[in-house]
Tab-separated table of N, CA and C in Angstrom:
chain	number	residue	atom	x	y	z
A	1	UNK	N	0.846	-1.169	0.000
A	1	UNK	CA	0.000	0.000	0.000
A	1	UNK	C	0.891	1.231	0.000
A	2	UNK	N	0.342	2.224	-0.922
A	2	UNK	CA	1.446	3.152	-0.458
A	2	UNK	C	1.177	4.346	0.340
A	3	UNK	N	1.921	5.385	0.941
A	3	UNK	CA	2.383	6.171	1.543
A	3	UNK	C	1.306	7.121	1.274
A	4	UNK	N	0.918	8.221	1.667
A	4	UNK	CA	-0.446	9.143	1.567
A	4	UNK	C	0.388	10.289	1.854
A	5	UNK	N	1.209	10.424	2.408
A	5	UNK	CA	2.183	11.647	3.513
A	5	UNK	C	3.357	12.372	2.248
A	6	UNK	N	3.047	13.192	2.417
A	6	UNK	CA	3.675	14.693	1.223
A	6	UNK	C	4.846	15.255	2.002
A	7	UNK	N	5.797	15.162	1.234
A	7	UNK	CA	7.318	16.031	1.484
A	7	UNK	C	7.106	17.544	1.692
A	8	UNK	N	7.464	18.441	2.666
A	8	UNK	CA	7.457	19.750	2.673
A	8	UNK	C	8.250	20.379	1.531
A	9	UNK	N	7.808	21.116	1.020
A	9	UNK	CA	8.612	21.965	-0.338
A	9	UNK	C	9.927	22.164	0.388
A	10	UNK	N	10.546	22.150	1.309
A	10	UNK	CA	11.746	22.867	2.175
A	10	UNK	C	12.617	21.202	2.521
A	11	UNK	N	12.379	20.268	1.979
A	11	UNK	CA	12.432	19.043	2.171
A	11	UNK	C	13.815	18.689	0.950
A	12	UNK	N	15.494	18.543	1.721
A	12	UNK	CA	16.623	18.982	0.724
A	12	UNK	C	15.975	17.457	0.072
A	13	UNK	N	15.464	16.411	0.343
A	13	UNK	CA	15.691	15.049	-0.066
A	13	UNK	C	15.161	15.486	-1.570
A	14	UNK	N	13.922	15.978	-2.054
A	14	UNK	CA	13.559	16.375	-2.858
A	14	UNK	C	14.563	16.721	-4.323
A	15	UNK	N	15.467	17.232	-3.812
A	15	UNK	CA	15.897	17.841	-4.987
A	15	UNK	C	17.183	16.663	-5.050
A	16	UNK	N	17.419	16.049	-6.224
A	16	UNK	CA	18.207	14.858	-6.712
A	16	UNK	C	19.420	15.302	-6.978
A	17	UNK	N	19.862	16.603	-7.722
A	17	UNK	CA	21.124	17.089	-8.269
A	17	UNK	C	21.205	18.161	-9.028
A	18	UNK	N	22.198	18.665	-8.720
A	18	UNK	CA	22.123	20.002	-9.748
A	18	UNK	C	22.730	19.528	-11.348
A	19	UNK	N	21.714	20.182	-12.499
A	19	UNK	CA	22.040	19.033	-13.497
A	19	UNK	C	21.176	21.056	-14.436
A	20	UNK	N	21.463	20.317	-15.567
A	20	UNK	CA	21.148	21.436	-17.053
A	20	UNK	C	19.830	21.094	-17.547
A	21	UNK	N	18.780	21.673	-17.772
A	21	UNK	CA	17.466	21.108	-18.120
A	21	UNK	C	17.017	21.392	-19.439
A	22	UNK	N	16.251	20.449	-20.292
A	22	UNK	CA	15.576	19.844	-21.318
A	22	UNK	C	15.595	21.672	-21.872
A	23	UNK	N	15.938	21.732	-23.378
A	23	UNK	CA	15.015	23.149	-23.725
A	23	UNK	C	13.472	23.169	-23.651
A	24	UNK	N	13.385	24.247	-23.667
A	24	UNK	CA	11.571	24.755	-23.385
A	24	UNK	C	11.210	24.452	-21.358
A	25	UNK	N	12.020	24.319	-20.757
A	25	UNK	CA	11.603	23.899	-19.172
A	25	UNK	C	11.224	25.656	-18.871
A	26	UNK	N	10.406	25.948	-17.705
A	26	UNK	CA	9.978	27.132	-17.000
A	26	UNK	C	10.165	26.532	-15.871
A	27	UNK	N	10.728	27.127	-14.868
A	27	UNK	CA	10.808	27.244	-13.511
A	27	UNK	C	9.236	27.203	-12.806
A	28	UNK	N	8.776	26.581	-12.205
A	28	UNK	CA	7.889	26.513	-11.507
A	28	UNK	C	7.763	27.461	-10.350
A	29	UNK	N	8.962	27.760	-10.125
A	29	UNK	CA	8.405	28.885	-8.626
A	29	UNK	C	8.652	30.296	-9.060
A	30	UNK	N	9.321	31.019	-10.126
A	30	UNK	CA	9.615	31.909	-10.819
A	30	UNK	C	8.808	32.350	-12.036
A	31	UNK	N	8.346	31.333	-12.928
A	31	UNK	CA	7.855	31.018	-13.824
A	31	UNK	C	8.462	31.802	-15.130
A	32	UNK	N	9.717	31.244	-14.993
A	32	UNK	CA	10.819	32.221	-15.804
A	32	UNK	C	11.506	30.791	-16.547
A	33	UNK	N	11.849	31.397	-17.840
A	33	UNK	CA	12.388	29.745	-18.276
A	33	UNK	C	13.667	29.641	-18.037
A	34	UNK	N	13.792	28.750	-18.328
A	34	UNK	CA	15.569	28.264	-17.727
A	34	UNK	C	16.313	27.893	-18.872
A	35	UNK	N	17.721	28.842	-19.218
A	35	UNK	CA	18.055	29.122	-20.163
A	35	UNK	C	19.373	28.122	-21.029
A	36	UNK	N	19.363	27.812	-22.018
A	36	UNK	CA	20.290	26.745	-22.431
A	36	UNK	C	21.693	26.931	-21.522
A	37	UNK	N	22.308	25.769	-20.621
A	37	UNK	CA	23.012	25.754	-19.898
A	37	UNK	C	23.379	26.490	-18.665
A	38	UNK	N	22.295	26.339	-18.357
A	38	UNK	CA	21.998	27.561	-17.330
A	38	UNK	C	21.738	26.094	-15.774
A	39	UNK	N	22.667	26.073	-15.029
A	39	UNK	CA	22.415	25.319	-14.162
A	39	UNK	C	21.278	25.453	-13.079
A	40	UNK	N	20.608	23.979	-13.079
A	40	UNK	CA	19.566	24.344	-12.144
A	40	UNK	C	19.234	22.901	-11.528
A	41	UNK	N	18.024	22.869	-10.753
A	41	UNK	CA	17.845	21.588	-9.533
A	41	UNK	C	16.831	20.970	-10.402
A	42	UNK	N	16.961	19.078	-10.251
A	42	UNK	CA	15.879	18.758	-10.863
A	42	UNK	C	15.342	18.091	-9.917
A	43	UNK	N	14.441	17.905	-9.385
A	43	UNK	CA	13.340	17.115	-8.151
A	43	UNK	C	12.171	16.468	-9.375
A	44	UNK	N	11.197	15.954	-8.174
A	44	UNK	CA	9.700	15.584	-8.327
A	44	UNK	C	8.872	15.970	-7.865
A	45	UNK	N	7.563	16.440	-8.451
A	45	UNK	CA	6.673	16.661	-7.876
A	45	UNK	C	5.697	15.767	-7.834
A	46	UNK	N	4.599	14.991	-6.988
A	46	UNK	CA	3.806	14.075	-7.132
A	46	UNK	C	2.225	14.830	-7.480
A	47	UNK	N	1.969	13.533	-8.561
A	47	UNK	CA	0.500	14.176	-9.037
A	47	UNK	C	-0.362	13.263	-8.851
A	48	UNK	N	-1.530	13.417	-8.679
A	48	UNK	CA	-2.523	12.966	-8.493
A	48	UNK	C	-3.025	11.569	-9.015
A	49	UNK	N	-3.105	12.178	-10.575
A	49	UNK	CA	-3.677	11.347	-11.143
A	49	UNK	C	-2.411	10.594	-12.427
A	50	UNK	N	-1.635	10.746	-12.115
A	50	UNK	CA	-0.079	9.919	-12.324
A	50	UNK	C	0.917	9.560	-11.873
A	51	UNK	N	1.711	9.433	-12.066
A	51	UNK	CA	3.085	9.075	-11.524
A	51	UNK	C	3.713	10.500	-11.063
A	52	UNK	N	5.008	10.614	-10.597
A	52	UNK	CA	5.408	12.076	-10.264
A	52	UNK	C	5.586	12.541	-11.550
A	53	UNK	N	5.878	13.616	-11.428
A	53	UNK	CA	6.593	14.646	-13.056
A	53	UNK	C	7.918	15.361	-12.294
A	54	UNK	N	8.692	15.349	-13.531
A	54	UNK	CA	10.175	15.868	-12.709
A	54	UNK	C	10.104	17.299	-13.262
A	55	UNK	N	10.452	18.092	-12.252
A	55	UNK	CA	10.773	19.542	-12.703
A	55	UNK	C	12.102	20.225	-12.554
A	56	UNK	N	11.944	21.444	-13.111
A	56	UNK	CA	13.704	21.613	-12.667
A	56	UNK	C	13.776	23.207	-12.125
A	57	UNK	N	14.216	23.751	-11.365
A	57	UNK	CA	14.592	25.016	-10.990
A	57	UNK	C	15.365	25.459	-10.871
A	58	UNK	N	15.423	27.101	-10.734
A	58	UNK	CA	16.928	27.797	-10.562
A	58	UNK	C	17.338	27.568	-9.326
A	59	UNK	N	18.877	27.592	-9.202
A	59	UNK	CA	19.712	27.257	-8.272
A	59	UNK	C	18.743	28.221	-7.279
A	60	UNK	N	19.042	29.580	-7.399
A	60	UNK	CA	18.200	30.491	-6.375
A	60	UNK	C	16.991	30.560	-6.299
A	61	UNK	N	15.926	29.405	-6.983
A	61	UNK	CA	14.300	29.622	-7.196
A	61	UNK	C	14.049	28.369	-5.776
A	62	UNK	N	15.526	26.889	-5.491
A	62	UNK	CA	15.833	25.836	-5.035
A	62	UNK	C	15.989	26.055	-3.983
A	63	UNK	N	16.690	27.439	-3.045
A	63	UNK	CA	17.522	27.748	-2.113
A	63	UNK	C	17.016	29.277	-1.651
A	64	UNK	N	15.392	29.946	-1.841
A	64	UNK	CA	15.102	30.459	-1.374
A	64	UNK	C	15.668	31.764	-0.329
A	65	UNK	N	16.614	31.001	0.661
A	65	UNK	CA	16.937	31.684	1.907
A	65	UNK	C	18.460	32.126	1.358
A	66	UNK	N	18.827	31.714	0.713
A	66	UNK	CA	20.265	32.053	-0.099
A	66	UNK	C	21.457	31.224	1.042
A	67	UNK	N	20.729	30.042	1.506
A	67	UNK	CA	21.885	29.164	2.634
A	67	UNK	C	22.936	28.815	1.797
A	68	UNK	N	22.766	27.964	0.755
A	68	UNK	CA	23.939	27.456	-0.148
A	68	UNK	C	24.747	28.567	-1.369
A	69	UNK	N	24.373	29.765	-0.812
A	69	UNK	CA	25.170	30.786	-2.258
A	69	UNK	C	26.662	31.016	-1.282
A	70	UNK	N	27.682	31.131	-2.351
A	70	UNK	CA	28.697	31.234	-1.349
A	70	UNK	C	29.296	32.590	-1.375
A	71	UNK	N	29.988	33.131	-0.530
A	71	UNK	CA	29.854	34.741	-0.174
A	71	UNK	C	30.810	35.422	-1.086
A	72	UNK	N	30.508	36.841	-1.620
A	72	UNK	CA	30.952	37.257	-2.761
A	72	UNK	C	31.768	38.578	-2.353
A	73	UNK	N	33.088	38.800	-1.312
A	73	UNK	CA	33.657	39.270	-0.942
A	73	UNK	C	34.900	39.196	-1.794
């Protein structure tokens, strides 16, 4: 049987690797597209009435709070 219980968006397990995404991808939390070689996060989101769908985001669309940017001194 499976699992009913949803990952918090803030949940690092989520995001698999930082990797280059498919042309034509849009950022889901930006809704800005993501540009040929333009590094970004690819996760899953789970849907309803399928299997998950993988999406991909900007490094900074991924990291919100700016924890993982490294300091520019």
């Amino acid at each position: 049987m499976a699992s009913t219980t949803q990952q918090p968006d803030t949940d690092a397990r989520q995001w698999e690797y930082t990797t280059f995404a498919p042309p034509g991808e849009t950022c889901p939390a930006c809704r800005k597209p993501i540009k040929s070689l333009e590094r970004c996060r690819r996760g899953e989101v789970e849907r309803q009435s399928a299997g998950p769908a993988v999406v991909y985001r900007h490094i900074d669309c991924a990291d919100p709070l700016g924890l993982n940017k490294k300091s520019t001194r």
